[in-house]
mmCIF file of C-alpha atoms in Angstrom:
data_model
loop_
_atom_site.group_PDB
_atom_site.id
_atom_site.type_symbol
_atom_site.label_atom_id
_atom_site.label_comp_id
_atom_site.label_asym_id
_atom_site.label_seq_id
_atom_site.Cartn_x
_atom_site.Cartn_y
_atom_site.Cartn_z
ATOM 1 C CA MET A 187 5.596 -31.409 58.401
ATOM 2 C CA ASP A 188 2.840 -33.896 60.407
ATOM 3 C CA PHE A 189 0.657 -36.857 58.667
ATOM 4 C CA VAL A 190 -1.912 -34.774 56.954
ATOM 5 C CA GLY A 191 0.421 -32.330 55.923
ATOM 6 C CA SER A 192 2.531 -34.394 54.175
ATOM 7 C CA LEU A 193 -0.440 -35.856 52.304
ATOM 8 C CA LYS A 194 -1.163 -32.543 51.304
ATOM 9 C CA GLY A 195 2.080 -32.200 49.677
ATOM 10 C CA LEU A 196 1.991 -35.636 48.561
ATOM 11 C CA TYR A 197 -1.204 -34.359 46.515
ATOM 12 C CA HIS A 198 -0.399 -31.509 44.793
ATOM 13 C CA TYR A 199 3.260 -32.552 43.678
ATOM 14 C CA SER A 200 0.793 -35.470 41.519
ATOM 15 C CA LEU A 201 -0.935 -33.513 40.548
ATOM 16 C CA ALA A 202 2.765 -31.268 39.380
ATOM 17 C CA ALA A 203 3.523 -34.311 37.477
ATOM 18 C CA LEU A 204 0.066 -35.338 35.975
ATOM 19 C CA GLY A 205 -0.087 -32.134 34.685
ATOM 20 C CA ALA A 206 3.748 -32.118 32.582
ATOM 21 C CA LEU A 207 2.286 -36.096 31.699
ATOM 22 C CA ILE A 208 -1.004 -35.475 30.766
ATOM 23 C CA TYR A 209 0.453 -31.964 28.371
ATOM 24 C CA GLY A 210 3.813 -33.502 27.110
ATOM 25 C CA PHE A 211 6.080 -31.343 29.137
ATOM 26 C CA PRO A 212 5.889 -28.570 27.290
ATOM 27 C CA SER A 213 8.095 -25.578 28.782
ATOM 28 C CA LYS A 214 10.778 -27.659 27.589
ATOM 29 C CA LYS A 215 10.369 -26.390 23.908
ATOM 30 C CA LEU A 216 10.241 -22.897 24.560
ATOM 31 C CA PHE A 217 11.844 -20.035 26.928
ATOM 32 C CA VAL A 218 10.649 -20.314 30.687
ATOM 33 C CA PHE A 219 11.089 -17.153 32.634
ATOM 34 C CA GLY A 220 10.090 -17.276 36.422
ATOM 35 C CA VAL A 221 10.302 -14.112 38.629
ATOM 36 C CA THR A 222 9.464 -14.452 42.476
ATOM 37 C CA GLY A 223 9.710 -11.429 44.884
ATOM 38 C CA THR A 224 7.507 -9.874 47.028
ATOM 39 C CA LYS A 225 6.522 -7.531 44.536
ATOM 40 C CA GLY A 226 7.235 -5.926 41.515
ATOM 41 C CA LYS A 227 6.389 -9.458 39.840
ATOM 42 C CA SER A 228 3.487 -7.904 37.915
ATOM 43 C CA THR A 229 5.466 -5.023 36.534
ATOM 44 C CA VAL A 230 8.402 -6.454 35.601
ATOM 45 C CA ILE A 231 6.887 -9.485 33.934
ATOM 46 C CA GLU A 232 4.541 -7.499 31.522
ATOM 47 C CA LEU A 233 7.735 -5.297 31.344
ATOM 48 C CA ILE A 234 9.955 -7.357 29.675
ATOM 49 C CA ASP A 235 6.750 -8.830 27.650
ATOM 50 C CA ALA A 236 6.817 -5.728 26.611
ATOM 51 C CA ILE A 237 10.107 -5.349 25.487
ATOM 52 C CA LEU A 238 10.604 -9.193 23.717
ATOM 53 C CA GLU A 239 7.130 -8.306 21.584
ATOM 54 C CA ALA A 240 9.029 -4.752 20.734
ATOM 55 C CA ALA A 241 11.646 -7.401 19.299
ATOM 56 C CA GLY A 242 9.829 -9.420 16.775
ATOM 57 C CA LYS A 243 9.290 -12.033 20.048
ATOM 58 C CA LYS A 244 6.583 -13.499 20.193
ATOM 59 C CA THR A 245 5.818 -14.073 23.893
ATOM 60 C CA ALA A 246 3.207 -15.717 26.740
ATOM 61 C CA LEU A 247 2.642 -14.799 30.582
ATOM 62 C CA VAL A 248 0.992 -15.601 33.290
ATOM 63 C CA SER A 249 0.767 -12.286 35.769
ATOM 64 C CA SER A 250 -1.869 -11.570 39.094
ATOM 65 C CA VAL A 251 -3.548 -9.291 36.251
ATOM 66 C CA HIS A 252 -3.351 -11.219 33.321
ATOM 67 C CA ILE A 253 -3.045 -14.000 31.141
ATOM 68 C CA LYS A 254 -1.429 -13.405 27.827
ATOM 69 C CA ILE A 255 -0.816 -15.972 25.124
ATOM 70 C CA GLY A 256 0.839 -14.331 21.365
ATOM 71 C CA ALA A 257 -2.292 -11.721 20.780
ATOM 72 C CA ASP A 258 -4.609 -12.949 22.865
ATOM 73 C CA ILE A 259 -4.830 -11.926 26.195
ATOM 74 C CA THR A 260 -7.526 -12.183 29.015
ATOM 75 C CA LYS A 261 -7.777 -10.539 32.811
ATOM 76 C CA ASN A 262 -6.156 -12.959 35.524
ATOM 77 C CA SER A 263 -9.992 -13.792 37.588
ATOM 78 C CA SER A 264 -9.157 -16.686 39.310
ATOM 79 C CA SER A 265 -7.946 -15.134 42.410
ATOM 80 C CA MET A 266 -4.284 -16.158 41.977
ATOM 81 C CA THR A 267 -1.447 -15.000 40.736
ATOM 82 C CA MET A 268 0.148 -18.544 40.081
ATOM 83 C CA PRO A 269 -3.208 -20.861 39.089
ATOM 84 C CA GLY A 270 -2.764 -24.486 40.406
ATOM 85 C CA ARG A 271 -4.608 -27.307 38.757
ATOM 86 C CA LEU A 272 -3.039 -28.456 35.832
ATOM 87 C CA PHE A 273 -3.269 -24.960 34.367
ATOM 88 C CA LEU A 274 0.697 -23.868 34.442
ATOM 89 C CA GLN A 275 1.167 -27.226 32.464
ATOM 90 C CA ARG A 276 -2.080 -25.882 30.437
ATOM 91 C CA PHE A 277 -0.832 -22.755 29.552
ATOM 92 C CA LEU A 278 2.696 -23.384 27.772
ATOM 93 C CA ARG A 279 1.215 -26.194 25.918
ATOM 94 C CA GLN A 280 -1.117 -23.437 24.554
ATOM 95 C CA ALA A 281 1.843 -21.014 24.767
ATOM 96 C CA VAL A 282 3.990 -23.941 22.011
ATOM 97 C CA LYS A 283 0.512 -24.745 19.728
ATOM 98 C CA ALA A 284 0.828 -20.666 19.248
ATOM 99 C CA LYS A 285 4.514 -20.776 18.385
ATOM 100 C CA CYS A 286 5.037 -18.831 21.717
ATOM 101 C CA ASP A 287 9.241 -18.025 21.891
ATOM 102 C CA TYR A 288 9.237 -17.257 25.680
ATOM 103 C CA ALA A 289 6.694 -17.644 28.597
ATOM 104 C CA PHE A 290 6.310 -15.603 31.546
ATOM 105 C CA ILE A 291 5.247 -16.326 34.980
ATOM 106 C CA GLU A 292 4.335 -14.866 38.007
ATOM 107 C CA VAL A 293 6.628 -17.183 40.781
ATOM 108 C CA THR A 294 4.406 -16.612 44.255
ATOM 109 C CA SER A 295 6.426 -18.388 47.902
ATOM 110 C CA GLN A 296 2.998 -19.996 48.347
ATOM 111 C CA GLY A 297 3.004 -21.876 44.949
ATOM 112 C CA VAL A 298 6.195 -23.223 45.410
ATOM 113 C CA LEU A 299 4.721 -24.721 48.978
ATOM 114 C CA GLN A 300 2.370 -26.181 46.554
ATOM 115 C CA PHE A 301 5.097 -27.300 44.087
ATOM 116 C CA ARG A 302 3.190 -25.489 41.376
ATOM 117 C CA HIS A 303 7.374 -24.665 39.363
ATOM 118 C CA LYS A 304 7.420 -28.490 39.790
ATOM 119 C CA PHE A 305 8.076 -30.557 35.944
ATOM 120 C CA ILE A 306 8.890 -26.580 34.527
ATOM 121 C CA ASN A 307 12.318 -26.935 32.785
ATOM 122 C CA PHE A 308 13.645 -23.155 33.821
ATOM 123 C CA ASP A 309 15.075 -21.366 30.973
ATOM 124 C CA ALA A 310 15.533 -17.766 33.874
ATOM 125 C CA VAL A 311 14.492 -16.937 36.960
ATOM 126 C CA MET A 312 15.071 -13.751 39.109
ATOM 127 C CA VAL A 313 13.967 -12.900 42.583
ATOM 128 C CA THR A 314 13.310 -8.995 42.452
ATOM 129 C CA ASN A 315 12.324 -8.220 46.335
ATOM 130 C CA LEU A 316 12.155 -9.757 50.007
ATOM 131 C CA HIS A 317 10.123 -8.633 52.839
ATOM 132 C CA LYS A 318 7.810 -8.762 55.110
ATOM 133 C CA GLU A 319 4.874 -11.558 54.202
ATOM 134 C CA HIS A 320 2.934 -14.198 54.269
ATOM 135 C CA ILE A 321 4.163 -15.135 57.261
ATOM 136 C CA GLU A 322 0.558 -17.017 59.111
ATOM 137 C CA ALA A 323 0.943 -19.193 55.791
ATOM 138 C CA HIS A 324 4.224 -20.088 56.151
ATOM 139 C CA GLY A 325 4.607 -20.138 59.861
ATOM 140 C CA SER A 326 8.200 -17.264 59.606
ATOM 141 C CA TYR A 327 9.983 -14.993 57.255
ATOM 142 C CA LYS A 328 12.737 -17.530 57.742
ATOM 143 C CA ASN A 329 10.186 -20.279 56.280
ATOM 144 C CA TYR A 330 8.802 -17.696 53.537
ATOM 145 C CA LEU A 331 12.663 -16.819 52.834
ATOM 146 C CA ALA A 332 12.823 -19.949 52.254
ATOM 147 C CA ALA A 333 10.338 -21.405 49.779
ATOM 148 C CA LYS A 334 11.741 -18.854 47.171
ATOM 149 C CA CYS A 335 14.688 -20.083 47.835
ATOM 150 C CA ARG A 336 13.958 -23.198 47.060
ATOM 151 C CA PHE A 337 12.260 -22.636 43.818
ATOM 152 C CA PHE A 338 16.068 -20.913 42.882
ATOM 153 C CA LYS A 339 17.781 -24.018 43.869
ATOM 154 C CA ASP A 340 14.995 -26.015 41.578
ATOM 155 C CA ALA A 341 15.241 -24.129 38.886
ATOM 156 C CA LEU A 342 19.436 -25.434 39.026
ATOM 157 C CA ARG A 343 17.915 -28.801 38.269
ATOM 158 C CA SER A 344 16.715 -27.955 35.000
ATOM 159 C CA SER A 345 17.226 -29.536 32.119
ATOM 160 C CA LYS A 346 17.973 -26.395 30.515
ATOM 161 C CA LYS A 347 21.283 -24.944 29.341
ATOM 162 C CA PRO A 348 22.418 -22.076 29.347
ATOM 163 C CA LYS A 349 20.443 -20.842 32.319
ATOM 164 C CA TYR A 350 20.424 -17.580 33.938
ATOM 165 C CA PHE A 351 19.577 -16.388 37.329
ATOM 166 C CA PHE A 352 18.420 -12.514 37.571
ATOM 167 C CA ILE A 353 18.744 -11.157 41.491
ATOM 168 C CA ASN A 354 18.639 -7.758 42.882
ATOM 169 C CA GLU A 355 21.829 -6.309 44.180
ATOM 170 C CA ALA A 356 20.135 -5.064 47.480
ATOM 171 C CA MET A 357 19.855 -9.039 48.314
ATOM 172 C CA ARG A 358 23.632 -9.558 47.490
ATOM 173 C CA ASP A 359 24.205 -11.687 50.993
ATOM 174 C CA ARG A 360 21.243 -14.124 51.100
ATOM 175 C CA GLU A 361 23.601 -16.939 51.594
ATOM 176 C CA CYS A 362 20.706 -19.296 50.233
ATOM 177 C CA PHE A 363 20.850 -18.099 46.874
ATOM 178 C CA GLU A 364 25.136 -18.264 46.417
ATOM 179 C CA VAL A 365 24.220 -21.851 45.812
ATOM 180 C CA VAL A 366 24.057 -20.714 42.376
ATOM 181 C CA GLU A 367 27.859 -19.601 40.914
ATOM 182 C CA ASP A 368 27.093 -16.879 37.637
ATOM 183 C CA ILE A 369 24.314 -14.951 39.146
ATOM 184 C CA LYS A 370 23.298 -11.034 37.255
ATOM 185 C CA TYR A 371 22.909 -8.602 39.415
ATOM 186 C CA PHE A 372 20.500 -5.461 38.636
ATOM 187 C CA SER A 373 19.750 -2.693 40.584
ATOM 188 C CA ARG A 374 18.406 0.463 40.886
ATOM 189 C CA GLU A 375 21.383 2.930 40.926
ATOM 190 C CA ASN A 376 23.084 1.155 38.404
ATOM 191 C CA PHE A 377 20.535 1.624 35.956
ATOM 192 C CA ILE A 378 20.672 4.915 36.579
ATOM 193 C CA HIS A 379 23.847 5.629 36.594
ATOM 194 C CA ASN A 380 25.613 3.077 34.227
ATOM 195 C CA GLU A 381 22.861 2.857 31.662
ATOM 196 C CA LEU A 382 20.313 5.716 31.250
ATOM 197 C CA ALA A 383 23.243 8.638 32.963
ATOM 198 C CA GLN A 384 26.455 7.813 30.763
ATOM 199 C CA ARG A 385 24.300 6.467 28.414
ATOM 200 C CA TYR A 386 22.807 10.394 27.734
ATOM 201 C CA ALA A 387 25.336 12.223 29.092
ATOM 202 C CA LEU A 388 22.728 12.836 32.051
ATOM 203 C CA SER A 389 22.891 14.012 35.628
ATOM 204 C CA SER A 390 21.357 11.147 37.744
ATOM 205 C CA GLU A 391 18.184 13.555 39.244
ATOM 206 C CA GLU A 392 18.379 14.023 35.036
ATOM 207 C CA ALA A 393 17.768 10.399 34.939
ATOM 208 C CA LYS A 394 15.629 10.559 37.527
ATOM 209 C CA LYS A 395 13.177 12.902 35.622
ATOM 210 C CA LEU A 396 13.237 10.341 32.214
ATOM 211 C CA VAL A 397 12.297 6.956 34.195
ATOM 212 C CA SER A 398 9.572 9.453 35.746
ATOM 213 C CA SER A 399 8.236 10.365 32.494
ATOM 214 C CA TRP A 400 8.348 7.451 31.131
ATOM 215 C CA LEU A 401 5.871 5.795 34.546
ATOM 216 C CA GLN A 402 5.151 8.548 36.044
ATOM 217 C CA ASN A 403 7.822 9.145 39.233
ATOM 218 C CA ASP A 404 11.047 7.372 39.768
ATOM 219 C CA PHE A 405 8.116 4.756 41.771
ATOM 220 C CA ASN A 406 9.141 1.903 39.733
ATOM 221 C CA LEU A 407 12.881 2.260 38.590
ATOM 222 C CA GLU A 408 13.677 -0.647 40.127
ATOM 223 C CA ASN A 409 10.733 -2.776 38.237
ATOM 224 C CA VAL A 410 12.312 -1.577 35.099
ATOM 225 C CA ALA A 411 16.239 -2.241 36.226
ATOM 226 C CA ALA A 412 15.631 -5.585 36.501
ATOM 227 C CA ALA A 413 13.288 -5.778 33.239
ATOM 228 C CA VAL A 414 16.959 -4.092 31.461
ATOM 229 C CA ALA A 415 19.033 -6.544 32.871
ATOM 230 C CA PHE A 416 16.739 -9.213 31.279
ATOM 231 C CA ALA A 417 15.878 -8.049 27.731
ATOM 232 C CA LYS A 418 20.070 -6.981 27.555
ATOM 233 C CA SER A 419 20.894 -10.965 28.565
ATOM 234 C CA GLN A 420 18.610 -11.209 25.692
ATOM 235 C CA ASN A 421 20.392 -9.161 23.530
ATOM 236 C CA ILE A 422 17.529 -7.287 22.583
ATOM 237 C CA SER A 423 19.282 -3.771 20.858
ATOM 238 C CA TRP A 424 18.707 -0.715 24.074
ATOM 239 C CA ASP A 425 16.801 0.972 20.613
ATOM 240 C CA VAL A 426 14.310 -1.507 20.995
ATOM 241 C CA ILE A 427 13.911 -1.293 25.311
ATOM 242 C CA PHE A 428 14.267 2.298 24.980
ATOM 243 C CA LYS A 429 11.497 2.991 22.705
ATOM 244 C CA THR A 430 9.446 0.401 24.505
ATOM 245 C CA LEU A 431 10.409 1.473 27.773
ATOM 246 C CA GLU A 432 9.366 5.247 26.747
ATOM 247 C CA ASN A 433 5.836 4.266 25.322
ATOM 248 C CA PHE A 434 5.027 1.964 28.574
ATOM 249 C CA ARG A 435 2.234 3.453 30.462
ATOM 250 C CA GLY A 436 2.366 1.348 33.388
ATOM 251 C CA VAL A 437 -0.039 -2.265 34.769
ATOM 252 C CA PRO A 438 -3.777 -1.705 36.189
ATOM 253 C CA GLY A 439 -3.936 -1.075 39.624
ATOM 254 C CA ARG A 440 0.044 -0.453 40.237
ATOM 255 C CA MET A 441 0.539 3.230 40.624
ATOM 256 C CA ASP A 442 -2.170 3.298 38.266
ATOM 257 C CA ILE A 443 -3.290 7.156 38.399
ATOM 258 C CA VAL A 444 -6.688 7.462 37.537
ATOM 259 C CA GLN A 445 -6.622 10.938 37.760
ATOM 260 C CA LYS A 446 -4.522 14.521 37.216
ATOM 261 C CA SER A 447 -6.795 17.413 37.821
ATOM 262 C CA PRO A 448 -7.484 19.164 39.742
ATOM 263 C CA PHE A 449 -6.663 16.387 41.813
ATOM 264 C CA PHE A 450 -4.603 13.376 41.917
ATOM 265 C CA VAL A 451 -6.579 9.587 42.186
ATOM 266 C CA VAL A 452 -4.131 7.022 42.510
ATOM 267 C CA VAL A 453 -5.350 2.861 42.918
ATOM 268 C CA ASP A 454 -2.364 1.037 43.880
ATOM 269 C CA TYR A 455 -2.111 -2.653 44.522
ATOM 270 C CA ALA A 456 0.027 -2.188 47.611
ATOM 271 C CA HIS A 457 -0.139 -4.699 50.584
ATOM 272 C CA THR A 458 2.984 -4.338 52.925
ATOM 273 C CA PRO A 459 4.336 -1.628 54.440
ATOM 274 C CA ASP A 460 7.157 -1.422 52.621
ATOM 275 C CA SER A 461 4.663 -0.754 49.160
ATOM 276 C CA LEU A 462 2.326 1.219 50.523
ATOM 277 C CA GLU A 463 4.954 3.350 52.116
ATOM 278 C CA ALA A 464 6.398 4.240 49.035
ATOM 279 C CA VAL A 465 3.632 5.247 47.265
ATOM 280 C CA TYR A 466 2.948 7.190 49.874
ATOM 281 C CA LYS A 467 6.043 8.573 49.777
ATOM 282 C CA SER A 468 5.921 9.194 45.551
ATOM 283 C CA PHE A 469 3.916 12.504 45.600
ATOM 284 C CA GLU A 470 5.976 14.204 47.865
ATOM 285 C CA VAL A 471 2.850 15.925 49.251
ATOM 286 C CA SER A 472 1.889 17.563 52.625
ATOM 287 C CA PRO A 473 0.446 15.397 55.329
ATOM 288 C CA GLU A 474 -2.782 17.474 54.654
ATOM 289 C CA LYS A 475 -3.138 17.089 50.832
ATOM 290 C CA LEU A 476 -3.120 13.756 51.465
ATOM 291 C CA ILE A 477 -6.220 11.458 51.463
ATOM 292 C CA ALA A 478 -6.308 7.376 51.991
ATOM 293 C CA VAL A 479 -8.607 4.902 51.743
ATOM 294 C CA LEU A 480 -6.721 1.986 53.719
ATOM 295 C CA GLY A 481 -7.993 -2.548 54.248
ATOM 296 C CA ALA A 482 -5.106 -4.561 55.140
ATOM 297 C CA ALA A 483 -4.813 -7.832 53.963
ATOM 298 C CA GLY A 484 -6.994 -10.360 53.590
ATOM 299 C CA GLY A 485 -8.641 -11.394 56.203
ATOM 300 C CA GLY A 486 -6.726 -14.590 58.586
ATOM 301 C CA ARG A 487 -3.927 -13.662 57.374
ATOM 302 C CA ASP A 488 -0.947 -10.819 57.530
ATOM 303 C CA LYS A 489 -1.748 -9.835 61.124
ATOM 304 C CA TRP A 490 1.311 -8.015 62.087
ATOM 305 C CA LYS A 491 1.226 -5.441 59.666
ATOM 306 C CA ARG A 492 -1.775 -3.996 59.751
ATOM 307 C CA GLU A 493 -1.181 -2.073 63.077
ATOM 308 C CA ALA A 494 2.352 -0.875 60.486
ATOM 309 C CA MET A 495 0.100 -0.143 57.887
ATOM 310 C CA GLY A 496 -1.905 2.081 59.825
ATOM 311 C CA HIS A 497 0.705 4.001 61.617
ATOM 312 C CA LEU A 498 2.102 5.187 57.741
ATOM 313 C CA ALA A 499 -1.401 6.474 56.383
ATOM 314 C CA ALA A 500 -1.157 8.158 60.263
ATOM 315 C CA LYS A 501 2.312 9.534 59.346
ATOM 316 C CA TYR A 502 1.786 10.002 54.818
ATOM 317 C CA ALA A 503 -1.764 10.896 55.441
ATOM 318 C CA ASN A 504 -4.182 13.721 56.854
ATOM 319 C CA ARG A 505 -7.701 11.791 56.633
ATOM 320 C CA ILE A 506 -7.861 8.217 56.559
ATOM 321 C CA ILE A 507 -11.004 6.420 55.455
ATOM 322 C CA LEU A 508 -11.017 3.176 57.100
ATOM 323 C CA THR A 509 -12.575 0.148 54.370
ATOM 324 C CA ASN A 510 -13.430 -3.285 53.712
ATOM 325 C CA GLU A 511 -10.961 -5.278 51.255
ATOM 326 C CA ASP A 512 -11.210 -8.950 51.193
ATOM 327 C CA PRO A 513 -12.519 -9.980 55.412
ATOM 328 C CA TYR A 514 -13.284 -13.660 53.902
ATOM 329 C CA ASP A 515 -13.990 -14.606 57.280
ATOM 330 C CA GLU A 516 -12.918 -12.516 59.838
ATOM 331 C CA SER A 517 -14.907 -10.076 60.931
ATOM 332 C CA PRO A 518 -13.661 -6.416 59.007
ATOM 333 C CA GLU A 519 -14.957 -3.979 61.977
ATOM 334 C CA GLU A 520 -11.843 -6.463 63.631
ATOM 335 C CA ILE A 521 -9.534 -5.766 61.230
ATOM 336 C CA LEU A 522 -10.500 -2.594 60.921
ATOM 337 C CA ASN A 523 -9.717 -2.470 65.055
ATOM 338 C CA ASN A 524 -6.237 -3.661 63.888
ATOM 339 C CA LEU A 525 -5.323 -0.748 61.486
ATOM 340 C CA GLU A 526 -6.540 2.238 63.870
ATOM 341 C CA LYS A 527 -4.256 1.220 66.734
ATOM 342 C CA GLY A 528 -1.407 1.937 64.445
ATOM 343 C CA ILE A 529 -3.143 4.852 63.863
ATOM 344 C CA SER A 530 -3.881 5.633 67.638
ATOM 345 C CA GLU A 531 0.626 5.497 68.730
ATOM 346 C CA ASP A 532 0.865 8.492 66.747
ATOM 347 C CA LEU A 533 0.234 11.065 69.128
ATOM 348 C CA LEU A 534 2.227 13.703 67.350
ATOM 349 C CA ASN A 535 0.178 13.297 63.985
ATOM 350 C CA ARG A 536 -3.474 12.388 64.683
ATOM 351 C CA PRO A 537 -5.195 12.408 61.690
ATOM 352 C CA VAL A 538 -9.027 12.864 60.227
ATOM 353 C CA VAL A 539 -10.578 8.793 61.139
ATOM 354 C CA GLU A 540 -14.205 7.372 59.728
ATOM 355 C CA ARG A 541 -14.461 4.021 59.256
ATOM 356 C CA ILE A 542 -16.740 2.995 56.523
ATOM 357 C CA LEU A 543 -17.374 -0.417 55.635
ATOM 358 C CA ASP A 544 -18.696 -0.459 51.943
ATOM 359 C CA ARG A 545 -15.258 -0.076 50.244
ATOM 360 C CA ARG A 546 -17.462 1.296 47.493
ATOM 361 C CA LEU A 547 -18.915 4.258 50.048
ATOM 362 C CA ALA A 548 -15.587 5.220 51.750
ATOM 363 C CA ILE A 549 -13.946 5.625 47.721
ATOM 364 C CA ALA A 550 -16.752 7.801 46.872
ATOM 365 C CA LYS A 551 -16.243 9.799 50.238
ATOM 366 C CA ALA A 552 -11.951 10.587 49.909
ATOM 367 C CA ILE A 553 -12.699 11.314 46.046
ATOM 368 C CA SER A 554 -15.601 13.939 47.809
ATOM 369 C CA TYR A 555 -13.230 15.588 50.402
ATOM 370 C CA ALA A 556 -10.677 16.563 47.609
ATOM 371 C CA VAL A 557 -9.976 19.761 46.619
ATOM 372 C CA PRO A 558 -7.500 20.762 43.839
ATOM 373 C CA GLY A 559 -3.643 19.650 44.309
ATOM 374 C CA ASP A 560 -4.886 16.874 46.408
ATOM 375 C CA VAL A 561 -3.999 13.356 46.508
ATOM 376 C CA VAL A 562 -6.209 10.518 46.783
ATOM 377 C CA ILE A 563 -4.405 7.142 47.289
ATOM 378 C CA ILE A 564 -6.695 4.082 46.874
ATOM 379 C CA THR A 565 -4.477 0.408 48.361
ATOM 380 C CA GLY A 566 -5.129 -2.860 48.736
ATOM 381 C CA LYS A 567 -7.119 -4.147 45.034
ATOM 382 C CA GLY A 568 -5.477 -2.983 42.840
ATOM 383 C CA SER A 569 -6.580 -4.325 39.643
ATOM 384 C CA GLU A 570 -7.994 -7.367 41.960
ATOM 385 C CA PRO A 571 -11.705 -8.749 39.813
ATOM 386 C CA TRP A 572 -12.667 -10.126 43.232
ATOM 387 C CA MET A 573 -13.786 -9.046 46.721
ATOM 388 C CA HIS A 574 -14.060 -12.393 49.217
ATOM 389 C CA LEU A 575 -16.402 -12.214 51.666
ATOM 390 C CA ALA A 576 -17.574 -15.102 54.294
ATOM 391 C CA ASN A 577 -18.897 -18.089 53.655
ATOM 392 C CA GLY A 578 -16.644 -17.922 50.214
ATOM 393 C CA ILE A 579 -18.954 -15.390 48.809
ATOM 394 C CA LYS A 580 -17.359 -13.969 46.847
ATOM 395 C CA ILE A 581 -18.125 -10.490 44.632
ATOM 396 C CA PRO A 582 -17.076 -8.232 41.182
ATOM 397 C CA TRP A 583 -14.952 -5.559 41.768
ATOM 398 C CA SER A 584 -12.546 -3.088 40.225
ATOM 399 C CA ASP A 585 -11.690 -0.332 42.418
ATOM 400 C CA LYS A 586 -10.789 1.983 39.655
ATOM 401 C CA LYS A 587 -14.634 1.806 37.674
ATOM 402 C CA ILE A 588 -15.509 3.131 40.985
ATOM 403 C CA VAL A 589 -12.887 5.418 40.887
ATOM 404 C CA GLU A 590 -14.457 6.710 37.895
ATOM 405 C CA GLU A 591 -17.888 6.349 38.415
ATOM 406 C CA ALA A 592 -17.318 8.711 42.203
ATOM 407 C CA ILE A 593 -15.338 11.287 40.063
ATOM 408 C CA ASP A 594 -18.180 10.899 37.348
ATOM 409 C CA ASN A 595 -20.640 11.725 40.611
ATOM 410 C CA ASN A 596 -17.794 14.723 42.507
ATOM 411 C CA LYS A 597 -18.381 16.317 38.860
ATOM 412 C CA VAL A 598 -22.329 16.798 39.045
ATOM 413 C CA ASN A 599 -22.156 20.080 41.598
ATOM 414 C CA VAL A 600 -19.057 20.730 42.468
ATOM 415 C CA ASP A 601 -17.912 24.725 42.556
ATOM 416 C CA TYR A 602 -14.022 25.373 43.689
ATOM 417 C CA GLY A 603 -14.041 28.427 44.053
ATOM 418 C CA ASN A 604 -13.394 29.922 40.085
ATOM 419 C CA LEU A 605 -12.957 26.086 39.198
ATOM 420 C CA LYS A 606 -15.740 25.001 37.333
ATOM 421 C CA VAL A 607 -15.259 20.694 37.366
#
């Protein structure tokens, strides 16, 4: 690390220490659970929070979607999944003051780099999954993985006993996590076969359909498996878990189905190739029925994945509208150029491609194209409340609200044959 990097590290470490001192090391006074991973963190935390609340526990959480302390819930409008500058210690202090039993925190790799997890005594930590992400910020995927592992290793030093460590079965061979002897592994397969199929004498397909009835599709099976693994470690009864899963209706901006008829409209946060493909595949429609509104990761970062995301959109959709997401100080046109390179490579299935930088207009145009049976999938921002432009400018934003407005406007003079909308 260079001199400037060392100074920055010292600054962030000092802030973490100062926060703990000012707020009296509040993590020692309640159960703190940290969830890290490339995707699924928000859904896992929100699921666990719902289950624990149903079991009579008082909870607090910080996710990229919500900040919650007991019954007080506010939208996370900070544009940061894991806010800094003393926020976490203040949040934990408020949770203690509100007599919460549990606090759930989304832990990001960049938050770890800035020591935001330091001086928090974790009782439990979880890794949901790991995929290529934030490569520019970390310098390499190896460094990104190292940041996730550092969080896991630091949690070992927590003074809490017992401590719980949860890892996705798919990452069993990751050496850096082997520093922990007693790891609880979870997987969608185990959840389907052991928790559902055997318990209710169902076939695997019937078990998958059961989950789909809770969460619209089996997209969230892995997240459900993770949440159930933690709930069981806390001796929550299966009846409480099952009832909560039945009533859970998802997380805003995560596979958020705004409309089902006469055509589906879906808003999702998908911002990696893996998550984007999972969203497209979950609806099992032919390309001519799928309309994609696609941006890319924020300007100035993760440029490597833009062509890959364009390629996936061309694979699954017959019509693609490229638009702004969070360009920051990078040229929006250049970001769209990168996306379109991936689309151009797919010569066997060249979809209709439009470039509409105004995201509001792009969404409205996608809605106007849809006919009964189509699926319109709008990805990238999910429930994020701001769009970030050049020179530090940010404007209030809501993909879902804009979708709802576009649907209402589209209903005014639309006639699908004999079907009036």
